Amino acid sequence: MKKVSIFIIIIFTFQINLISQNTTSGKRPKVAVVLSGGGAKGMAHVGFLRVMEQAGIHPDLIVGTSMGSIVGGLYSIGFSIDSIEEMIRVQDWSLVLSNQIDLRQISVEEKEEYGEYIMEFPIKGWIPQLPSGAIKGHELELLFDRLTWTAAKDSSFDDFPIQFRCVAVDILTGEQYIFDKGSLTTAMRSSMSIPTIMEPVKHNGKLLVDGGLVNNFPVDVAQDLGADIIIGVYVGGQLLPEEDLNSVIKLLKQSSLLASIIDAKKKVKFLDVYIEPPLHDLSVADFQKSDTFVMRGYKESMKHYDELLAISKRLKKYTPKKIKKQDLIDSLQIFEFETNKINNKNSEKMVNNMLGDDLGGYITPENLHENINRLYGTRLFDKIGYTLFPINPYRYKINYFFAESPTKTLNFALNYSTDNKVGLIFQLVLRNMFLSGSKLEAKFRLSEFPSVRVRYLKYLGKENKSSLAFAYRFYNSDLKFYDNQTAIIESQYNRSFNSFDFEYNYSLKLNSLIKGILSYQNFDYNIVTGYEYGDFVKYKLNTKIAGLVYHYNSFDKKYFPKKGMEFKLAGLFNFEPKKKLYYHETDTVFQGEENPVTELDSNYLQLKLIWRKYNTVYKKLTIINSADMFAVLNKSDYQLNSFLVGGVLNQKSFYNLPFYGMPTNYGFANNGLIYRLGVRYEFIPDLYFGIIANGMFETNTLDYLFADISDYNNYYFGGGLSISYDSPIGPMMIVMSKNTSINKFWTYFSIGYSF
């Protein structure tokens, strides 16, 4: 028994000695990680964090600037490396870093004019102003809000699982501003607000922009917070050698970054480990190359693995720190909300009605952002954000921030197309003109074929789901008649269209509406060339219309959508149509308007169904299905306000039926069906190659629709190849197409936003 006791004492003493050899008394060194700014290059930080974890290092502090603040901020609140990497890989950065949002978040009423302009200038005192930043950041801030949901409350950044700081700068004073509490979304958004590119953030009486202007590598912030061991990862600018400074752009870029680069280099001596991934051949805007950035960050960090491992072994001599965990909260109970002052009373009522429905219940981030998107989709607001304040661990108050859209804006776009030549497009938008909750739009196209649209709309109801509108439209185009065998132009007319419309609109959901229409329409055709072929030199048609339209649109993008569907069913009843025709009286050019043939036609109904479906497979390949069904229920064979066949899919008129293989406005059709099937491949971001095939059968009267197909030959097949680019000044498209009836290729080219 005595021997056993001695043995136990020896073992116990040995364990005490062993523990004393592996655990050092005293304060554990504070480890800080400093992540620089660098735009898309900051994605390389993810590769470093993976290597850091593999080495067994759990930092006490993370300090970041710009993109370093985003990666560092997410990691500090408990995001895993895998989840951060997945987020940056799947994110549509071209959408997030723009003024656009997913088109599905825009109400159908607003979709037609949304995203149609190069620039939108706010007007103050009837004088157009330059916008303070190209990107307002609505979609970006909502992304940050979704990602930081569990840490969205207004709190100290010291309470995160890893202490966090990020750097911005007050553009009014030039002083750096260090975020240590408050909204993490506001902190990250401020830290990356590149002046003139992104709108500055107003916070605590300051106007904050990208911290990289004064402190792109904030090693000093980590020092001031008592860091004993500092690991720095730098992905910022680099000084180019003389032989590479071979352009004005490169000289200006190096000049603007010179102070920041020199400052960063001076701080390297204070680091225990310095990592600088080789990224000189990549751009700060290459967000689509996330895999490349992450891999290079990982490979460069692995070269410093032994240094990181030495730090890890050094830390193991101390008592392990207690790692905080972030509570994962799926939903919060909202008992109160506040908003900033909303000047427009109609908008204020709508906000209170829509947001008040959620009080007292549990809400998820998806529910919350769906409500915000419904409000943003009205386009009454430029930006909507929020901050959460805890009442207790699961009951919260929300402070919403609404940035109202300017009451007056002037919008501008350029356009060129094979059909309409060069055009300048202007739009004046006046909100709350004469009546609260109203919108006046006046849009003009200055070109060889001018167009005008003026529309006054008044929203009704507490949620703006219904509206009344009055509109005037004028379009001008040419109409060419071809020889069906040679495709030679036989005659050409100038076609103008005027309409006065009264509309009632009701939004069923965000992406669907029903519209009732009363309209007076006028068509004028005047011959330009080909008198020897033309049957008439002038044609006039006046008609009154009562119509009903159902429209559903779930496209994710206005141009070149990758997913979504559009369905539109329209019926227009024409009553008391009156037409005048002016025929040739001699072989000479007809002069004057003597002896027109005036006819009062019977009433008739026009029906049109549009279906478009986009589905992307393998990320870059989009399958396109579309169809048009159309009918004119009348007694006569043709109406010159029936449907016009030909052209590509970006036409907006009710009367146009796109068909690849025919030029725009190739010919009239009354009844029939067009089906199209195509694929579009995105080679590089925003550059597409497409192939499309289509077929059509049509007939003048409905009797033939029920006949055997062998009884008539009005069917056509065609197709085309396209190269498209979603350019900064609008979509660009080149199309080569042909149909099986005529041995001729048709070429179509357009760039810019169409009217």
Short mmCIF file of N, CA, C and O in Angstrom, two decimals, residues 557-635:
data_model
loop_
_atom_site.label_atom_id
_atom_site.label_comp_id
_atom_site.label_asym_id
_atom_site.label_seq_id
_atom_site.Cartn_x
_atom_site.Cartn_y
_atom_site.Cartn_z
N LYS A 557 -33.28 39.82 -65.10
CA LYS A 557 -32.59 40.97 -65.69
C LYS A 557 -33.45 41.54 -66.81
O LYS A 557 -34.22 40.83 -67.45
N LYS A 558 -33.27 42.83 -67.05
CA LYS A 558 -34.02 43.49 -68.11
C LYS A 558 -33.55 42.99 -69.47
O LYS A 558 -34.36 42.66 -70.35
N TYR A 559 -32.26 42.99 -69.68
CA TYR A 559 -31.69 42.51 -70.93
C TYR A 559 -30.85 41.26 -70.65
O TYR A 559 -30.18 41.17 -69.64
N PHE A 560 -30.91 40.32 -71.56
CA PHE A 560 -30.19 39.05 -71.44
C PHE A 560 -30.51 38.34 -70.13
O PHE A 560 -29.61 37.99 -69.37
N PRO A 561 -31.78 38.13 -69.83
CA PRO A 561 -32.12 37.41 -68.60
C PRO A 561 -31.58 35.99 -68.62
O PRO A 561 -31.45 35.38 -69.68
N LYS A 562 -31.32 35.48 -67.42
CA LYS A 562 -30.80 34.12 -67.29
C LYS A 562 -31.86 33.16 -66.75
O LYS A 562 -31.72 31.95 -66.88
N LYS A 563 -32.87 33.71 -66.12
CA LYS A 563 -33.95 32.88 -65.63
C LYS A 563 -35.20 33.73 -65.50
O LYS A 563 -35.15 34.96 -65.40
N GLY A 564 -36.32 33.04 -65.49
CA GLY A 564 -37.59 33.74 -65.34
C GLY A 564 -38.51 33.50 -66.53
O GLY A 564 -38.14 32.89 -67.53
N MET A 565 -39.72 34.02 -66.39
CA MET A 565 -40.74 33.84 -67.42
C MET A 565 -41.54 35.12 -67.57
O MET A 565 -41.76 35.85 -66.61
N GLU A 566 -41.97 35.35 -68.80
CA GLU A 566 -42.92 36.43 -69.08
C GLU A 566 -44.14 35.82 -69.76
O GLU A 566 -44.01 35.01 -70.69
N PHE A 567 -45.31 36.22 -69.29
CA PHE A 567 -46.57 35.79 -69.89
C PHE A 567 -47.45 37.03 -70.01
O PHE A 567 -47.66 37.74 -69.03
N LYS A 568 -47.96 37.26 -71.22
CA LYS A 568 -48.79 38.44 -71.43
C LYS A 568 -49.95 38.05 -72.34
O LYS A 568 -49.74 37.52 -73.44
N LEU A 569 -51.15 38.31 -71.88
CA LEU A 569 -52.35 38.04 -72.65
C LEU A 569 -53.11 39.35 -72.79
O LEU A 569 -53.47 39.98 -71.78
N ALA A 570 -53.33 39.77 -74.04
CA ALA A 570 -53.98 41.05 -74.29
C ALA A 570 -55.11 40.87 -75.29
O ALA A 570 -54.98 40.15 -76.29
N GLY A 571 -56.22 41.52 -75.01
CA GLY A 571 -57.34 41.57 -75.94
C GLY A 571 -57.77 43.01 -76.14
O GLY A 571 -58.07 43.70 -75.17
N LEU A 572 -57.77 43.45 -77.41
CA LEU A 572 -58.16 44.82 -77.74
C LEU A 572 -59.37 44.78 -78.66
O LEU A 572 -59.30 44.22 -79.78
N PHE A 573 -60.50 45.33 -78.21
CA PHE A 573 -61.70 45.38 -79.03
C PHE A 573 -61.74 46.74 -79.73
O PHE A 573 -61.79 47.79 -79.10
N ASN A 574 -61.69 46.70 -81.07
CA ASN A 574 -61.72 47.90 -81.90
C ASN A 574 -63.16 48.17 -82.34
O ASN A 574 -63.79 47.29 -82.97
N PHE A 575 -63.67 49.34 -82.03
CA PHE A 575 -65.02 49.65 -82.47
C PHE A 575 -65.04 50.97 -83.23
O PHE A 575 -64.22 51.87 -83.00
N GLU A 576 -65.93 51.00 -84.20
CA GLU A 576 -66.09 52.14 -85.12
C GLU A 576 -64.77 52.50 -85.82
O GLU A 576 -64.39 53.67 -85.89
N PRO A 577 -64.05 51.49 -86.35
CA PRO A 577 -62.83 51.83 -87.10
C PRO A 577 -63.18 52.52 -88.41
O PRO A 577 -64.09 52.09 -89.13
N LYS A 578 -62.46 53.57 -88.71
CA LYS A 578 -62.72 54.35 -89.92
C LYS A 578 -61.42 54.52 -90.68
O LYS A 578 -60.42 54.94 -90.11
N LYS A 579 -61.42 54.17 -91.98
CA LYS A 579 -60.18 54.26 -92.74
C LYS A 579 -60.39 55.06 -94.02
O LYS A 579 -61.48 55.09 -94.59
N LYS A 580 -59.30 55.71 -94.44
CA LYS A 580 -59.27 56.46 -95.69
C LYS A 580 -58.08 55.98 -96.50
O LYS A 580 -56.96 55.90 -95.98
N LEU A 581 -58.30 55.67 -97.80
CA LEU A 581 -57.23 55.26 -98.68
C LEU A 581 -57.15 56.22 -99.86
O LEU A 581 -58.18 56.59 -100.45
N TYR A 582 -55.94 56.61 -100.21
CA TYR A 582 -55.69 57.53 -101.32
C TYR A 582 -54.91 56.75 -102.38
O TYR A 582 -53.73 56.43 -102.18
N TYR A 583 -55.56 56.43 -103.51
CA TYR A 583 -54.95 55.61 -104.55
C TYR A 583 -54.29 56.50 -105.60
O TYR A 583 -54.56 57.69 -105.71
N HIS A 584 -53.43 55.87 -106.45
CA HIS A 584 -52.89 56.56 -107.62
C HIS A 584 -54.02 56.83 -108.61
O HIS A 584 -54.85 55.97 -108.86
N GLU A 585 -54.01 58.01 -109.19
CA GLU A 585 -54.96 58.31 -110.25
C GLU A 585 -54.29 58.29 -111.61
O GLU A 585 -54.93 58.10 -112.63
N THR A 586 -52.95 58.54 -111.63
CA THR A 586 -52.19 58.51 -112.88
C THR A 586 -50.88 57.81 -112.61
O THR A 586 -50.60 57.38 -111.49
N ASP A 587 -50.05 57.73 -113.63
CA ASP A 587 -48.73 57.14 -113.46
C ASP A 587 -47.75 58.09 -112.81
O ASP A 587 -46.65 57.71 -112.42
N THR A 588 -48.14 59.35 -112.73
CA THR A 588 -47.26 60.33 -112.10
C THR A 588 -47.45 60.29 -110.59
O THR A 588 -48.36 59.66 -110.08
N VAL A 589 -46.57 61.00 -109.89
CA VAL A 589 -46.66 61.04 -108.44
C VAL A 589 -47.97 61.69 -108.03
O VAL A 589 -48.36 62.73 -108.54
N PHE A 590 -48.65 61.04 -107.14
CA PHE A 590 -49.93 61.55 -106.66
C PHE A 590 -49.74 62.83 -105.87
O PHE A 590 -48.85 62.91 -105.02
N GLN A 591 -50.52 63.83 -106.19
CA GLN A 591 -50.46 65.09 -105.47
C GLN A 591 -51.84 65.37 -104.85
O GLN A 591 -52.86 65.09 -105.46
N GLY A 592 -51.81 65.92 -103.63
CA GLY A 592 -53.05 66.31 -103.00
C GLY A 592 -53.79 65.15 -102.38
O GLY A 592 -53.30 64.03 -102.30
N GLU A 593 -55.02 65.40 -101.96
CA GLU A 593 -55.81 64.39 -101.28
C GLU A 593 -57.21 64.34 -101.91
O GLU A 593 -58.22 64.35 -101.23
N GLU A 594 -57.24 64.32 -103.25
CA GLU A 594 -58.54 64.29 -103.91
C GLU A 594 -59.14 62.89 -103.89
O GLU A 594 -58.45 61.90 -104.06
N ASN A 595 -60.43 62.86 -103.68
CA ASN A 595 -61.23 61.65 -103.83
C ASN A 595 -60.71 60.46 -103.03
O ASN A 595 -60.44 59.39 -103.58
N PRO A 596 -60.52 60.60 -101.73
CA PRO A 596 -60.12 59.41 -100.95
C PRO A 596 -61.29 58.43 -100.85
O PRO A 596 -62.47 58.82 -100.92
N VAL A 597 -60.93 57.18 -100.69
CA VAL A 597 -61.93 56.15 -100.45
C VAL A 597 -62.10 56.02 -98.94
O VAL A 597 -61.16 55.66 -98.23
N THR A 598 -63.29 56.35 -98.44
CA THR A 598 -63.54 56.33 -97.00
C THR A 598 -64.45 55.16 -96.67
O THR A 598 -65.48 54.97 -97.33
N GLU A 599 -64.06 54.37 -95.70
CA GLU A 599 -64.83 53.20 -95.31
C GLU A 599 -64.98 53.15 -93.79
O GLU A 599 -64.06 53.49 -93.07
N LEU A 600 -66.15 52.74 -93.33
CA LEU A 600 -66.36 52.46 -91.92
C LEU A 600 -66.38 50.96 -91.76
O LEU A 600 -67.31 50.29 -92.21
N ASP A 601 -65.33 50.41 -91.15
CA ASP A 601 -65.19 48.96 -91.02
C ASP A 601 -66.06 48.43 -89.90
O ASP A 601 -66.52 49.17 -89.03
N SER A 602 -66.25 47.13 -89.93
CA SER A 602 -66.96 46.48 -88.83
C SER A 602 -66.05 46.38 -87.61
O SER A 602 -64.82 46.41 -87.73
N ASN A 603 -66.65 46.29 -86.46
CA ASN A 603 -65.87 46.14 -85.23
C ASN A 603 -65.10 44.82 -85.25
O ASN A 603 -65.55 43.84 -85.86
N TYR A 604 -63.99 44.77 -84.59
CA TYR A 604 -63.20 43.53 -84.56
C TYR A 604 -62.39 43.46 -83.28
O TYR A 604 -62.18 44.45 -82.58
N LEU A 605 -61.94 42.25 -82.98
CA LEU A 605 -61.18 41.97 -81.75
C LEU A 605 -59.79 41.48 -82.11
O LEU A 605 -59.62 40.60 -82.97
N GLN A 606 -58.79 42.05 -81.46
CA GLN A 606 -57.40 41.59 -81.62
C GLN A 606 -56.97 40.89 -80.34
O GLN A 606 -57.15 41.42 -79.24
N LEU A 607 -56.38 39.72 -80.48
CA LEU A 607 -55.87 38.94 -79.36
C LEU A 607 -54.40 38.65 -79.56
O LEU A 607 -53.96 38.35 -80.69
N LYS A 608 -53.65 38.71 -78.48
CA LYS A 608 -52.23 38.38 -78.57
C LYS A 608 -51.78 37.75 -77.25
O LYS A 608 -52.06 38.28 -76.18
N LEU A 609 -51.08 36.63 -77.38
CA LEU A 609 -50.51 35.96 -76.22
C LEU A 609 -49.00 35.88 -76.42
O LEU A 609 -48.52 35.42 -77.47
N ILE A 610 -48.26 36.34 -75.42
CA ILE A 610 -46.79 36.30 -75.46
C ILE A 610 -46.31 35.40 -74.34
O ILE A 610 -46.77 35.51 -73.20
N TRP A 611 -45.38 34.52 -74.66
CA TRP A 611 -44.76 33.65 -73.65
C TRP A 611 -43.26 33.60 -73.90
O TRP A 611 -42.80 33.35 -75.01
N ARG A 612 -42.49 33.92 -72.85
CA ARG A 612 -41.02 33.87 -72.92
C ARG A 612 -40.52 33.12 -71.70
O ARG A 612 -40.95 33.39 -70.57
N LYS A 613 -39.59 32.21 -71.90
CA LYS A 613 -39.05 31.42 -70.79
C LYS A 613 -37.54 31.31 -70.95
O LYS A 613 -37.04 30.91 -72.00
N TYR A 614 -36.80 31.68 -69.87
CA TYR A 614 -35.35 31.58 -69.85
C TYR A 614 -34.94 30.66 -68.70
O TYR A 614 -35.43 30.80 -67.58
N ASN A 615 -34.04 29.76 -69.00
CA ASN A 615 -33.57 28.82 -67.99
C ASN A 615 -32.09 28.56 -68.21
O ASN A 615 -31.68 28.10 -69.27
N THR A 616 -31.26 28.88 -67.21
CA THR A 616 -29.81 28.74 -67.35
C THR A 616 -29.36 27.40 -66.77
O THR A 616 -29.72 27.03 -65.65
N VAL A 617 -28.56 26.69 -67.56
CA VAL A 617 -27.97 25.42 -67.13
C VAL A 617 -26.46 25.55 -67.22
O VAL A 617 -25.93 26.28 -68.04
N TYR A 618 -25.77 24.88 -66.32
CA TYR A 618 -24.31 24.93 -66.28
C TYR A 618 -23.80 26.36 -66.19
O TYR A 618 -22.78 26.72 -66.79
N LYS A 619 -24.53 27.21 -65.50
CA LYS A 619 -24.16 28.58 -65.15
C LYS A 619 -24.12 29.54 -66.34
O LYS A 619 -24.58 30.66 -66.24
N LYS A 620 -23.57 29.12 -67.48
CA LYS A 620 -23.35 30.06 -68.58
C LYS A 620 -24.22 29.82 -69.80
O LYS A 620 -24.27 30.64 -70.70
N LEU A 621 -24.88 28.67 -69.87
CA LEU A 621 -25.69 28.32 -71.02
C LEU A 621 -27.17 28.53 -70.68
O LEU A 621 -27.69 27.93 -69.75
N THR A 622 -27.82 29.40 -71.44
CA THR A 622 -29.23 29.73 -71.21
C THR A 622 -30.09 29.18 -72.34
O THR A 622 -29.79 29.41 -73.51
N ILE A 623 -31.12 28.44 -71.99
CA ILE A 623 -32.09 27.92 -72.95
C ILE A 623 -33.23 28.92 -73.07
O ILE A 623 -33.78 29.38 -72.07
N ILE A 624 -33.60 29.26 -74.31
CA ILE A 624 -34.63 30.26 -74.57
C ILE A 624 -35.80 29.60 -75.29
O ILE A 624 -35.62 29.01 -76.36
N ASN A 625 -36.96 29.69 -74.70
CA ASN A 625 -38.20 29.26 -75.35
C ASN A 625 -39.14 30.46 -75.41
O ASN A 625 -39.29 31.18 -74.42
N SER A 626 -39.78 30.66 -76.54
CA SER A 626 -40.76 31.75 -76.61
C SER A 626 -41.78 31.45 -77.69
O SER A 626 -41.51 30.71 -78.65
N ALA A 627 -42.94 32.04 -77.53
CA ALA A 627 -44.01 31.85 -78.49
C ALA A 627 -44.93 33.06 -78.50
O ALA A 627 -45.10 33.73 -77.47
N ASP A 628 -45.50 33.35 -79.68
CA ASP A 628 -46.53 34.37 -79.83
C ASP A 628 -47.72 33.74 -80.54
O ASP A 628 -47.56 33.12 -81.60
N MET A 629 -48.89 33.87 -79.95
CA MET A 629 -50.14 33.51 -80.62
C MET A 629 -50.91 34.80 -80.86
O MET A 629 -50.96 35.67 -79.99
N PHE A 630 -51.52 34.93 -82.05
CA PHE A 630 -52.17 36.19 -82.38
C PHE A 630 -53.37 35.92 -83.27
O PHE A 630 -53.42 34.94 -84.03
N ALA A 631 -54.34 36.80 -83.16
CA ALA A 631 -55.56 36.66 -83.95
C ALA A 631 -56.24 38.01 -84.11
O ALA A 631 -56.19 38.86 -83.22
N VAL A 632 -56.85 38.20 -85.29
CA VAL A 632 -57.69 39.37 -85.56
C VAL A 632 -59.05 38.83 -85.98
O VAL A 632 -59.19 38.26 -87.07
N LEU A 633 -60.02 38.97 -85.13
CA LEU A 633 -61.36 38.42 -85.39
C LEU A 633 -62.19 39.48 -86.10
O LEU A 633 -62.83 40.32 -85.47
N ASN A 634 -62.13 39.43 -87.44
CA ASN A 634 -62.86 40.41 -88.24
C ASN A 634 -63.34 39.76 -89.53
O ASN A 634 -62.95 38.64 -89.87
N LYS A 635 -64.17 40.49 -90.26
CA LYS A 635 -64.74 39.94 -91.48
C LYS A 635 -63.84 40.15 -92.69
O LYS A 635 -63.83 39.35 -93.61
#
